[in-house]
């Protein structure tokens, strides 16, 4: 990301600045001087920013922030009652219409089969008035969506699911009185059939029948005190919930309900909270979040008393999450989930990184200071400048230092997405959450536009820029949940395809020009692609396929320029295309091949290769497209058909204009099609065949005009250099719950939270990129004999791990 400022600081004289009338001369000098000063201020402003805000300083700030946030969240949970079940039941907010977000955790939306799996063979009993009956109906509709509200109003109702033994009952007890107490006592007797879950609530009838007198409130407290004793006994056997009273819309209430006021209901809620949770250790759970949701929707009530169905559904889903999350452990249901103990592999990983840190300290204390000389940072690019000459090979101290740094970072990963330290929230898409950040990054990208060092077609600075802005858009897409908006989904699918297109184009071009497919280079590339993924598989206990990518094979040697050689390359590409088509048109054959052990270990996700099939099928041709395009470009370049000089159009004026026009039309046409597509299934079927249209259109628009090849955005290019780390790290330290939610470091302030978490996330990704490069220099020797020995050792170790893993999976069924 180094750049040339000579043109900016010393712009050529304007045409009108020399000759002509004196007035014209003075005007030209004035304008020229003003433009020069503006450009100078713009350049110096960027330099001033980068002078004080280097990547090293940014990482120190992020380290301090992480330390403070860990202390803050740990203290908050220890002293402030940081139970996610309590958060689920007590407070939350609406993200949008009918989308409820509990405070600090994620609420899973349960389907019928999941609810039956959780509740079988439980007995769930709702006890209370007509509003509890509404909650009962919303609850059983989760179990059986076809269920209708058919019971009589003031009678008991029983529900038994046909295909399971889930039993849910509603018992009509509109007041918290002796009748309700007697029913509870009957369940506490020895040998009686006790319910597994009891949900109770009552108050409005007491207010209505006695006109809201103060004596009634006092009697309510007395009755609750007597009832609480038996509820505690029932809590020994199962779960007990007391539903706090929802508000009413006083203006809509009928005359015989006018005495039910929100002030009265608040007093009854305070009484219930005081009696049922007097010492703070009660096992009776208070459901207050449903009341908070009702505060925002009670105006939609038809009679002012009973809640709209959408609000009742929120209360029912809260109850389902409270009962089932810890049993079924849905990845997007973090509320009420306890943290599972670390696996053996996770423990061994922690020991390995800790031992590496200890060994580094020991070597440092013993005075083993053989290190590479300090490399000063490049102020403009925030990157470290490479030394002019390579130093001595890194020693063991550098190895253990890099592993120690990696261990600290992996500790942060674990705390973010496996430990119960930081909060998580679910995603919710709105157009503003995607397009406003998109505008921000475009402005920043333009602010950092610089002159390129070279003007070749798809030069390195331009491809880094391309990867950078694509990665930033993909990050915004993931954090905003924009996959829910089909046009954005389809355009992001093109960006993913463009990454693979670049892979095919870049490797093909490299091997064409260099012919370097030596073992050392192959291992370097594979190490960079896989190191972080394999570490995360161990530390985060995720399968390899979870962090999917697609490798490219070896198809050519260094070009020799003969026509037969060109035909040989095309024949290889045609052979590869044939293999791809065979796999694509036979899913059974594909799954049979990749389901064979030990290959299946790398391609299965949740015991199936279907996800790998889906991802592969979407972009199965795009690497071939990239390689073919590289072949065409390199042939045209060799025949000197292209003009790649500074300021020159890529082709002759006529051809350039025609291709540019066709590219713009193709780009817009694809966007129109993507915006009009009806379903994801329909779009995905067409995507493998037409995604290359928009990719090629962008490449030509970006490269045909000479001025477009002469500039690039150093901002985007910087992110492009760490795009792989950004893509993988987002899974756990920017998003949460394995990408299903959003990590919350700053609760209560979503905007500040996303700024802080993004800052830390980018610093971590950059540091991992440096660590990966450092380790590659130590672990992968240039000597082929030594490299083969290490590969053999890695192969034996990997086979041992796979055999142990396979054995452990078979043990439960033995």
mmCIF file of N, CA, C and O in Angstrom, residues 375-442:
data_model
loop_
_atom_site.group_PDB
_atom_site.id
_atom_site.type_symbol
_atom_site.label_atom_id
_atom_site.label_comp_id
_atom_site.label_asym_id
_atom_site.label_seq_id
_atom_site.Cartn_x
_atom_site.Cartn_y
_atom_site.Cartn_z
ATOM 1 N N UNK A 375 11.665 -3.801 12.393
ATOM 2 C CA UNK A 375 11.247 -3.251 11.112
ATOM 3 C C UNK A 375 10.335 -2.070 11.367
ATOM 4 O O UNK A 375 9.271 -2.234 11.963
ATOM 5 N N UNK A 376 10.736 -0.843 10.965
ATOM 6 C CA UNK A 376 9.908 0.329 11.240
ATOM 7 C C UNK A 376 8.625 0.307 10.444
ATOM 8 O O UNK A 376 8.600 -0.206 9.316
ATOM 9 N N UNK A 377 7.546 0.815 11.002
ATOM 10 C CA UNK A 377 6.272 0.824 10.280
ATOM 11 C C UNK A 377 6.260 1.869 9.183
ATOM 12 O O UNK A 377 6.909 2.905 9.280
ATOM 13 N N UNK A 378 5.532 1.577 8.133
ATOM 14 C CA UNK A 378 5.307 2.540 7.069
ATOM 15 C C UNK A 378 4.139 3.421 7.492
ATOM 16 O O UNK A 378 3.009 2.961 7.608
ATOM 17 N N UNK A 379 4.416 4.693 7.730
ATOM 18 C CA UNK A 379 3.408 5.598 8.279
ATOM 19 C C UNK A 379 2.190 5.693 7.371
ATOM 20 O O UNK A 379 1.055 5.727 7.821
ATOM 21 N N UNK A 380 2.413 5.715 6.047
ATOM 22 C CA UNK A 380 1.308 5.924 5.128
ATOM 23 C C UNK A 380 0.394 4.705 5.039
ATOM 24 O O UNK A 380 -0.809 4.825 4.990
ATOM 25 N N UNK A 381 0.989 3.517 4.996
ATOM 26 C CA UNK A 381 0.193 2.319 4.749
ATOM 27 C C UNK A 381 -0.176 1.571 6.008
ATOM 28 O O UNK A 381 -0.965 0.655 5.958
ATOM 29 N N UNK A 382 0.391 1.969 7.118
ATOM 30 C CA UNK A 382 0.201 1.258 8.393
ATOM 31 C C UNK A 382 0.752 -0.155 8.327
ATOM 32 O O UNK A 382 0.431 -0.992 9.142
ATOM 33 N N UNK A 383 1.584 -0.454 7.351
ATOM 34 C CA UNK A 383 2.191 -1.777 7.216
ATOM 35 C C UNK A 383 3.660 -1.703 7.594
ATOM 36 O O UNK A 383 4.270 -0.635 7.568
ATOM 37 N N UNK A 384 4.240 -2.832 7.917
ATOM 38 C CA UNK A 384 5.672 -2.879 8.158
ATOM 39 C C UNK A 384 6.405 -2.985 6.830
ATOM 40 O O UNK A 384 6.028 -3.775 5.958
ATOM 41 N N UNK A 385 7.432 -2.165 6.651
ATOM 42 C CA UNK A 385 8.226 -2.229 5.427
ATOM 43 C C UNK A 385 9.106 -3.482 5.457
ATOM 44 O O UNK A 385 9.693 -3.800 6.477
ATOM 45 N N UNK A 386 9.186 -4.139 4.355
ATOM 46 C CA UNK A 386 10.030 -5.325 4.282
ATOM 47 C C UNK A 386 11.497 -4.901 4.194
ATOM 48 O O UNK A 386 11.833 -3.953 3.495
ATOM 49 N N UNK A 387 12.381 -5.568 4.903
ATOM 50 C CA UNK A 387 13.793 -5.207 4.818
ATOM 51 C C UNK A 387 14.337 -5.454 3.421
ATOM 52 O O UNK A 387 13.852 -6.313 2.693
ATOM 53 N N UNK A 388 15.359 -4.678 3.086
ATOM 54 C CA UNK A 388 15.926 -4.804 1.734
ATOM 55 C C UNK A 388 16.549 -6.165 1.518
ATOM 56 O O UNK A 388 16.496 -6.742 0.448
ATOM 57 N N UNK A 389 17.146 -6.719 2.551
ATOM 58 C CA UNK A 389 17.761 -8.045 2.437
ATOM 59 C C UNK A 389 17.197 -8.953 3.506
ATOM 60 O O UNK A 389 16.900 -8.524 4.616
ATOM 61 N N UNK A 390 17.058 -10.202 3.154
ATOM 62 C CA UNK A 390 16.505 -11.159 4.108
ATOM 63 C C UNK A 390 17.496 -11.425 5.223
ATOM 64 O O UNK A 390 18.691 -11.557 4.999
ATOM 65 N N UNK A 391 16.996 -11.495 6.433
ATOM 66 C CA UNK A 391 17.849 -11.762 7.578
ATOM 67 C C UNK A 391 18.018 -13.248 7.784
ATOM 68 O O UNK A 391 17.648 -14.075 6.957
ATOM 69 N N UNK A 392 18.618 -13.587 8.915
ATOM 70 C CA UNK A 392 18.815 -15.000 9.241
ATOM 71 C C UNK A 392 17.473 -15.667 9.490
ATOM 72 O O UNK A 392 16.486 -15.025 9.812
ATOM 73 N N UNK A 393 17.468 -16.971 9.327
ATOM 74 C CA UNK A 393 16.233 -17.727 9.550
ATOM 75 C C UNK A 393 15.779 -17.562 10.992
ATOM 76 O O UNK A 393 16.595 -17.601 11.918
ATOM 77 N N UNK A 394 14.485 -17.378 11.216
ATOM 78 C CA UNK A 394 13.978 -17.197 12.577
ATOM 79 C C UNK A 394 14.289 -18.415 13.444
ATOM 80 O O UNK A 394 14.264 -19.552 12.976
ATOM 81 N N UNK A 395 14.584 -18.166 14.710
ATOM 82 C CA UNK A 395 14.912 -19.244 15.635
ATOM 83 C C UNK A 395 13.716 -19.684 16.448
ATOM 84 O O UNK A 395 12.590 -19.224 16.241
ATOM 85 N N UNK A 396 13.931 -20.585 17.431
ATOM 86 C CA UNK A 396 12.827 -21.103 18.248
ATOM 87 C C UNK A 396 12.138 -20.029 19.077
ATOM 88 O O UNK A 396 10.946 -20.130 19.352
ATOM 89 N N UNK A 397 12.899 -18.987 19.452
ATOM 90 C CA UNK A 397 12.274 -17.928 20.249
ATOM 91 C C UNK A 397 11.158 -17.241 19.467
ATOM 92 O O UNK A 397 10.084 -16.961 20.012
ATOM 93 N N UNK A 398 11.397 -16.982 18.172
ATOM 94 C CA UNK A 398 10.373 -16.340 17.351
ATOM 95 C C UNK A 398 9.164 -17.260 17.178
ATOM 96 O O UNK A 398 8.016 -16.809 17.147
ATOM 97 N N UNK A 399 9.446 -18.579 17.085
ATOM 98 C CA UNK A 399 8.362 -19.546 16.959
ATOM 99 C C UNK A 399 7.459 -19.503 18.184
ATOM 100 O O UNK A 399 6.229 -19.378 18.068
ATOM 101 N N UNK A 400 8.057 -19.596 19.378
ATOM 102 C CA UNK A 400 7.246 -19.621 20.600
ATOM 103 C C UNK A 400 6.589 -18.268 20.874
ATOM 104 O O UNK A 400 5.499 -18.206 21.444
ATOM 105 N N UNK A 401 7.260 -17.202 20.462
ATOM 106 C CA UNK A 401 6.645 -15.878 20.624
ATOM 107 C C UNK A 401 5.392 -15.767 19.773
ATOM 108 O O UNK A 401 4.338 -15.288 20.234
ATOM 109 N N UNK A 402 5.481 -16.213 18.515
ATOM 110 C CA UNK A 402 4.312 -16.168 17.628
ATOM 111 C C UNK A 402 3.180 -17.047 18.159
ATOM 112 O O UNK A 402 2.006 -16.651 18.144
ATOM 113 N N UNK A 403 3.533 -18.245 18.656
ATOM 114 C CA UNK A 403 2.504 -19.136 19.198
ATOM 115 C C UNK A 403 1.894 -18.564 20.476
ATOM 116 O O UNK A 403 0.688 -18.720 20.725
ATOM 117 N N UNK A 404 2.706 -17.897 21.276
ATOM 118 C CA UNK A 404 2.173 -17.250 22.477
ATOM 119 C C UNK A 404 1.193 -16.148 22.131
ATOM 120 O O UNK A 404 0.125 -16.009 22.763
ATOM 121 N N UNK A 405 1.528 -15.328 21.125
ATOM 122 C CA UNK A 405 0.602 -14.281 20.670
ATOM 123 C C UNK A 405 -0.696 -14.901 20.152
ATOM 124 O O UNK A 405 -1.790 -14.414 20.428
ATOM 125 N N UNK A 406 -0.542 -15.994 19.420
ATOM 126 C CA UNK A 406 -1.729 -16.671 18.891
ATOM 127 C C UNK A 406 -2.582 -17.231 20.028
ATOM 128 O O UNK A 406 -3.822 -17.205 19.955
ATOM 129 N N UNK A 407 -1.928 -17.717 21.074
ATOM 130 C CA UNK A 407 -2.667 -18.249 22.221
ATOM 131 C C UNK A 407 -3.502 -17.183 22.908
ATOM 132 O O UNK A 407 -4.650 -17.427 23.304
ATOM 133 N N UNK A 408 -2.944 -15.980 23.057
ATOM 134 C CA UNK A 408 -3.701 -14.875 23.664
ATOM 135 C C UNK A 408 -4.923 -14.552 22.821
ATOM 136 O O UNK A 408 -6.039 -14.358 23.330
ATOM 137 N N UNK A 409 -4.730 -14.505 21.509
ATOM 138 C CA UNK A 409 -5.845 -14.197 20.608
ATOM 139 C C UNK A 409 -6.907 -15.295 20.655
ATOM 140 O O UNK A 409 -8.113 -15.011 20.688
ATOM 141 N N UNK A 410 -6.472 -16.555 20.689
ATOM 142 C CA UNK A 410 -7.441 -17.642 20.768
ATOM 143 C C UNK A 410 -8.213 -17.627 22.091
ATOM 144 O O UNK A 410 -9.378 -18.032 22.151
ATOM 145 N N UNK A 411 -7.557 -17.139 23.147
ATOM 146 C CA UNK A 411 -8.272 -16.956 24.404
ATOM 147 C C UNK A 411 -9.409 -15.963 24.255
ATOM 148 O O UNK A 411 -10.512 -16.163 24.780
ATOM 149 N N UNK A 412 -9.162 -14.893 23.504
ATOM 150 C CA UNK A 412 -10.215 -13.901 23.248
ATOM 151 C C UNK A 412 -11.336 -14.521 22.412
ATOM 152 O O UNK A 412 -12.528 -14.295 22.679
ATOM 153 N N UNK A 413 -10.977 -15.324 21.401
ATOM 154 C CA UNK A 413 -11.986 -16.017 20.603
ATOM 155 C C UNK A 413 -12.879 -16.872 21.506
ATOM 156 O O UNK A 413 -14.107 -16.860 21.374
ATOM 157 N N UNK A 414 -12.248 -17.625 22.394
ATOM 158 C CA UNK A 414 -13.004 -18.535 23.264
ATOM 159 C C UNK A 414 -13.944 -17.753 24.182
ATOM 160 O O UNK A 414 -15.104 -18.125 24.374
ATOM 161 N N UNK A 415 -13.446 -16.654 24.749
ATOM 162 C CA UNK A 415 -14.282 -15.842 25.634
ATOM 163 C C UNK A 415 -15.468 -15.242 24.887
ATOM 164 O O UNK A 415 -16.569 -15.125 25.435
ATOM 165 N N UNK A 416 -15.249 -14.865 23.625
ATOM 166 C CA UNK A 416 -16.311 -14.231 22.854
ATOM 167 C C UNK A 416 -17.431 -15.198 22.491
ATOM 168 O O UNK A 416 -18.611 -14.837 22.558
ATOM 169 N N UNK A 417 -17.084 -16.425 22.106
ATOM 170 C CA UNK A 417 -18.108 -17.284 21.504
ATOM 171 C C UNK A 417 -18.232 -18.665 22.118
ATOM 172 O O UNK A 417 -18.977 -19.494 21.597
ATOM 173 N N UNK A 418 -17.519 -18.942 23.199
ATOM 174 C CA UNK A 418 -17.680 -20.230 23.858
ATOM 175 C C UNK A 418 -17.860 -20.091 25.372
ATOM 176 O O UNK A 418 -18.453 -20.968 25.994
ATOM 177 N N UNK A 419 -17.371 -19.021 25.942
ATOM 178 C CA UNK A 419 -17.526 -18.813 27.385
ATOM 179 C C UNK A 419 -18.712 -17.872 27.636
ATOM 180 O O UNK A 419 -19.202 -17.202 26.736
ATOM 181 N N UNK A 420 -19.144 -17.848 28.851
ATOM 182 C CA UNK A 420 -20.293 -17.024 29.239
ATOM 183 C C UNK A 420 -19.800 -15.695 29.807
ATOM 184 O O UNK A 420 -20.057 -15.364 30.961
ATOM 185 N N UNK A 421 -19.090 -14.923 28.991
ATOM 186 C CA UNK A 421 -18.536 -13.648 29.435
ATOM 187 C C UNK A 421 -19.236 -12.486 28.750
ATOM 188 O O UNK A 421 -19.825 -11.619 29.395
ATOM 189 N N UNK A 422 -19.198 -12.474 27.418
ATOM 190 C CA UNK A 422 -19.807 -11.384 26.664
ATOM 191 C C UNK A 422 -21.230 -11.752 26.245
ATOM 192 O O UNK A 422 -21.600 -12.918 26.202
ATOM 193 N N UNK A 423 -21.990 -10.725 25.916
ATOM 194 C CA UNK A 423 -23.385 -10.915 25.523
ATOM 195 C C UNK A 423 -23.495 -11.153 24.017
ATOM 196 O O UNK A 423 -22.586 -10.867 23.263
ATOM 197 N N UNK A 424 -24.662 -11.655 23.621
ATOM 198 C CA UNK A 424 -24.956 -11.891 22.210
ATOM 199 C C UNK A 424 -26.371 -11.403 21.920
ATOM 200 O O UNK A 424 -27.245 -11.500 22.778
ATOM 201 N N UNK A 425 -26.570 -10.907 20.715
ATOM 202 C CA UNK A 425 -27.902 -10.512 20.287
ATOM 203 C C UNK A 425 -28.142 -11.014 18.871
ATOM 204 O O UNK A 425 -27.198 -11.270 18.126
ATOM 205 N N UNK A 426 -29.424 -11.140 18.512
ATOM 206 C CA UNK A 426 -29.742 -11.644 17.187
ATOM 207 C C UNK A 426 -29.693 -10.520 16.145
ATOM 208 O O UNK A 426 -29.775 -9.351 16.470
ATOM 209 N N UNK A 427 -29.546 -10.923 14.902
ATOM 210 C CA UNK A 427 -29.515 -9.963 13.801
ATOM 211 C C UNK A 427 -30.947 -9.547 13.439
ATOM 212 O O UNK A 427 -31.894 -10.295 13.658
ATOM 213 N N UNK A 428 -31.040 -8.360 12.860
ATOM 214 C CA UNK A 428 -32.332 -7.925 12.328
ATOM 215 C C UNK A 428 -32.059 -6.984 11.162
ATOM 216 O O UNK A 428 -31.403 -5.961 11.321
ATOM 217 N N UNK A 429 -32.566 -7.365 10.001
ATOM 218 C CA UNK A 429 -32.244 -6.586 8.801
ATOM 219 C C UNK A 429 -33.205 -5.428 8.588
ATOM 220 O O UNK A 429 -34.426 -5.587 8.654
ATOM 221 N N UNK A 430 -32.637 -4.259 8.335
ATOM 222 C CA UNK A 430 -33.361 -3.127 7.766
ATOM 223 C C UNK A 430 -32.465 -2.555 6.672
ATOM 224 O O UNK A 430 -31.243 -2.734 6.700
ATOM 225 N N UNK A 431 -33.051 -1.868 5.733
ATOM 226 C CA UNK A 431 -32.257 -1.311 4.644
ATOM 227 C C UNK A 431 -31.186 -0.358 5.175
ATOM 228 O O UNK A 431 -30.067 -0.312 4.649
ATOM 229 N N UNK A 432 -31.513 0.379 6.234
ATOM 230 C CA UNK A 432 -30.554 1.358 6.756
ATOM 231 C C UNK A 432 -29.336 0.675 7.372
ATOM 232 O O UNK A 432 -28.215 1.187 7.275
ATOM 233 N N UNK A 433 -29.525 -0.488 8.003
ATOM 234 C CA UNK A 433 -28.388 -1.168 8.647
ATOM 235 C C UNK A 433 -27.394 -1.708 7.625
ATOM 236 O O UNK A 433 -26.242 -1.975 7.966
ATOM 237 N N UNK A 434 -27.819 -1.868 6.386
ATOM 238 C CA UNK A 434 -26.895 -2.317 5.343
ATOM 239 C C UNK A 434 -26.360 -1.144 4.514
ATOM 240 O O UNK A 434 -25.149 -1.015 4.312
ATOM 241 N N UNK A 435 -27.243 -0.265 4.068
ATOM 242 C CA UNK A 435 -26.827 0.739 3.092
ATOM 243 C C UNK A 435 -26.113 1.939 3.720
ATOM 244 O O UNK A 435 -25.252 2.539 3.076
ATOM 245 N N UNK A 436 -26.430 2.297 4.958
ATOM 246 C CA UNK A 436 -25.720 3.425 5.585
ATOM 247 C C UNK A 436 -24.242 3.096 5.817
ATOM 248 O O UNK A 436 -23.363 3.879 5.446
ATOM 249 N N UNK A 437 -23.893 1.937 6.423
ATOM 250 C CA UNK A 437 -22.461 1.593 6.518
ATOM 251 C C UNK A 437 -21.802 1.469 5.150
ATOM 252 O O UNK A 437 -20.614 1.787 5.007
ATOM 253 N N UNK A 438 -22.563 1.023 4.140
ATOM 254 C CA UNK A 438 -22.015 0.916 2.788
ATOM 255 C C UNK A 438 -21.579 2.290 2.273
ATOM 256 O O UNK A 438 -20.504 2.431 1.679
ATOM 257 N N UNK A 439 -22.396 3.303 2.521
ATOM 258 C CA UNK A 439 -22.044 4.669 2.115
ATOM 259 C C UNK A 439 -20.795 5.141 2.863
ATOM 260 O O UNK A 439 -19.906 5.771 2.286
ATOM 261 N N UNK A 440 -20.709 4.817 4.142
ATOM 262 C CA UNK A 440 -19.540 5.222 4.940
ATOM 263 C C UNK A 440 -18.238 4.679 4.344
ATOM 264 O O UNK A 440 -17.262 5.415 4.185
ATOM 265 N N UNK A 441 -18.227 3.395 4.027
ATOM 266 C CA UNK A 441 -16.970 2.807 3.539
ATOM 267 C C UNK A 441 -16.638 3.317 2.142
ATOM 268 O O UNK A 441 -15.459 3.426 1.782
ATOM 269 N N UNK A 442 -17.644 3.634 1.334
ATOM 270 C CA UNK A 442 -17.370 4.207 0.019
ATOM 271 C C UNK A 442 -16.696 5.566 0.166
ATOM 272 O O UNK A 442 -15.715 5.871 -0.526
#
